[in-house]
Each structure stands twice: as structure tokens, then as C-alpha cells.
Coordinates of C-alpha atoms and ligand atoms in Angstrom, one line a residue:
M1 CA 0.0 0.0 0.0
D2 CA 1.2 3.5 -0.9
W3 CA -0.4 6.9 -1.0
R4 CA -1.3 6.5 -4.7
E5 CA -3.2 3.3 -3.8
V6 CA -4.8 5.0 -0.8
I7 CA -6.2 7.7 -3.0
A8 CA -7.5 5.2 -5.6
L9 CA -9.3 3.3 -2.9
A10 CA -10.7 6.4 -1.4
Q11 CA -12.0 7.3 -4.9
G12 CA -13.8 4.0 -5.1
A13 CA -11.4 1.4 -6.5
P14 CA -12.5 -2.1 -5.6
N15 CA -11.4 -3.1 -2.1
P16 CA -13.1 -6.4 -1.2
A17 CA -13.4 -7.3 2.5
P18 CA -12.4 -10.8 3.6
R19 CA -15.8 -11.2 5.3
R20 CA -18.6 -8.9 6.6
V21 CA -20.1 -8.3 10.0
E22 CA -23.2 -6.2 10.2
K23 CA -25.0 -5.3 13.4
S24 CA -27.6 -2.8 14.5
D25 CA -26.7 0.3 16.6
E26 CA -28.5 -1.4 19.5
E27 CA -26.4 -4.5 19.2
W28 CA -23.1 -2.4 19.0
R29 CA -24.3 -0.3 22.0
A30 CA -24.8 -3.5 24.0
Q31 CA -21.4 -4.8 23.1
L32 CA -19.2 -1.7 23.4
T33 CA -18.5 0.8 26.1
P34 CA -20.1 4.3 25.5
D35 CA -16.6 5.7 24.6
Q36 CA -16.0 2.9 22.1
F37 CA -19.4 3.4 20.6
A38 CA -18.9 7.1 20.2
V39 CA -15.6 6.7 18.4
A40 CA -16.0 3.4 16.4
R41 CA -19.7 3.6 15.5
Q42 CA -20.2 7.4 15.4
A43 CA -16.9 8.5 13.9
G44 CA -15.8 10.3 17.1
T45 CA -12.2 11.1 18.0
E46 CA -10.7 10.3 21.3
R47 CA -8.6 13.0 23.1
P48 CA -4.9 12.8 22.1
F49 CA -2.6 11.1 24.6
S50 CA -5.7 9.6 26.3
S51 CA -4.5 6.0 25.8
Q52 CA -1.5 4.1 27.0
M53 CA -1.6 2.2 23.7
C54 CA 0.3 5.1 22.1
S55 CA 3.5 4.2 23.9
L56 CA 3.0 0.4 23.8
F57 CA 5.3 -1.4 21.5
Q58 CA 5.3 -5.0 22.7
P59 CA 4.8 -7.6 19.9
G60 CA 1.3 -8.4 19.0
L61 CA -1.6 -7.8 16.8
Y62 CA -4.2 -5.0 17.0
A63 CA -7.8 -6.1 16.2
C64 CA -10.9 -4.2 15.5
A65 CA -12.6 -3.5 18.9
C66 CA -16.0 -4.2 17.3
C67 CA -15.6 -7.3 15.2
G68 CA -12.2 -8.7 16.1
T69 CA -10.7 -8.6 12.6
E70 CA -6.9 -8.3 12.8
L71 CA -6.0 -4.9 11.4
F72 CA -2.5 -3.9 12.4
D73 CA 0.7 -5.6 13.7
S74 CA 3.0 -4.1 16.3
S75 CA 5.9 -4.4 13.8
S76 CA 4.5 -1.5 11.8
K77 CA 3.7 0.6 14.9
F78 CA 5.8 3.8 15.4
E79 CA 5.9 6.7 17.8
S80 CA 4.3 9.6 15.8
G81 CA 4.2 12.1 18.7
T82 CA 0.5 12.8 17.8
G83 CA -1.0 11.1 20.9
W84 CA -2.8 8.5 18.8
P85 CA -1.5 4.9 18.0
S86 CA 0.2 5.1 14.6
F87 CA 1.0 2.4 12.1
G88 CA 2.8 2.3 8.7
A89 CA 0.6 -0.4 7.2
P90 CA -2.4 -2.7 7.8
V91 CA -1.7 -6.4 8.2
A92 CA -3.4 -7.3 4.9
D93 CA -5.1 -5.8 1.9
G94 CA -8.8 -5.6 2.2
V95 CA -9.2 -5.3 6.0
V96 CA -9.1 -1.5 6.0
G97 CA -11.6 0.7 4.1
Y98 CA -10.6 4.1 2.7
H99 CA -13.1 7.0 2.4
A100 CA -12.7 10.6 1.3
D101 CA -13.5 12.8 4.3
N102 CA -14.1 16.5 3.7
S103 CA -15.4 17.3 7.2
H104 CA -14.0 20.1 9.5
G105 CA -12.7 22.0 6.4
M106 CA -10.0 19.5 5.7
V107 CA -9.4 17.0 2.9
R108 CA -8.5 13.7 4.6
V109 CA -8.8 10.0 4.1
E110 CA -10.9 8.3 6.7
V111 CA -10.0 4.6 7.5
T112 CA -12.5 2.1 8.7
C113 CA -12.6 -1.6 9.5
N114 CA -13.6 -3.0 6.1
V115 CA -15.4 -5.9 7.8
C116 CA -17.8 -4.0 10.1
D117 CA -17.3 -0.4 9.0
A118 CA -16.0 0.7 12.4
H119 CA -14.4 4.2 12.3
L120 CA -10.7 3.8 13.0
G121 CA -9.1 7.1 12.2
H122 CA -7.3 8.7 9.2
V123 CA -4.3 7.9 7.0
F124 CA -1.8 10.6 6.0
P125 CA 1.1 10.6 3.5
D126 CA 3.8 11.6 6.1
G127 CA 4.7 8.2 7.6
P128 CA 8.0 6.5 7.8
E129 CA 9.5 4.2 5.2
P130 CA 8.8 1.7 3.6
T131 CA 5.2 2.8 3.0
G132 CA 5.4 6.5 3.8
L133 CA 2.0 6.2 5.3
R134 CA 0.8 7.1 8.8
Y135 CA -2.4 5.4 9.9
C136 CA -3.5 7.6 12.8
I137 CA -5.9 5.3 14.8
N138 CA -8.1 5.8 17.8
A139 CA -7.0 3.4 20.5
L140 CA -10.7 2.9 21.4
S141 CA -11.3 1.3 18.0
L142 CA -8.5 -1.3 18.6
E143 CA -8.0 -4.3 20.9
K144 CA -4.5 -5.5 21.5
I145 CA -4.3 -9.3 21.1
A146 CA -1.4 -11.7 21.6
S147 CA 0.4 -12.6 18.4
Ligands
FE1 FE1 -14.5 -4.4 12.6

């Protein structure tokens, strides 16, 4: 994945998900904490530096907090200084969805869980090599799991 591919996907290039999980808002509300629901299901943003996950670099996988799909690996995690967990790449093609986001007077690319449509955060073209991408992700949308 590189920025050119990100833009293509955000403009509607095919991006098939490995599977689909669809639940009602009531079902998500019953399963998630109120903070998780606000961020993952209502595209909220947690306060920066609000999670210890930012400075956590132990090996492991980061799964979607809603549906459990493995999204990111600790090997691509880096310290961005932004106050949000940051990754250089997802674990596989198709697990992350890309959407043009023109809210708040900015042109950004929103990233979602491509399996359950959970809001994850945004991706920016200022990350480290080799991808040059920075996936800026809300910790509330992720669950750290053992590798
Ligand atoms: Fe999900």
C-alpha cells in the first residue's frame, strides 16, 4: 500500500473485504463501552494522549474493537508524537476501508474496518519508510491481542 493506492481506494477502486459483520446500533451499543461506541460507530475522535496504547510497542496484533478482525501488527507501529496509536501499514489488503473525508474544512482520508465499518481514524502521507503512510488510529477502536 502506498499513498497513490490509498487515493485510488478512497475514490472507489475495488477493495473487497475478507468477510462482513453487520449489526444494528442497538447491538453495537450492547457490546461496546459508551466511549468505544462514540468513536467506532459514530466517527468520534478520542482525546490525544488519552491511551497508554500510544507508547505500547510489545509484539502483538491489533484487532478491531468491534468485530475482532486483525488490522495492524506491532511491527508497523511507530511513535508519531501525535497522541494516537500510529502504524505504517495494515496487516493485509482488504481489511481496512478508505473513504474521502471533507469534514472540518479539511481534505482527509478516513480509514474504517472494512469488515464491520467501524471508524478507525485517518491515514496521512507523512509516515516512515517503507510505506510512507501514517495510519493515525483511535485506541478505542482497537483491541490488542497476543500474536
Ligand atoms: Fe471491525
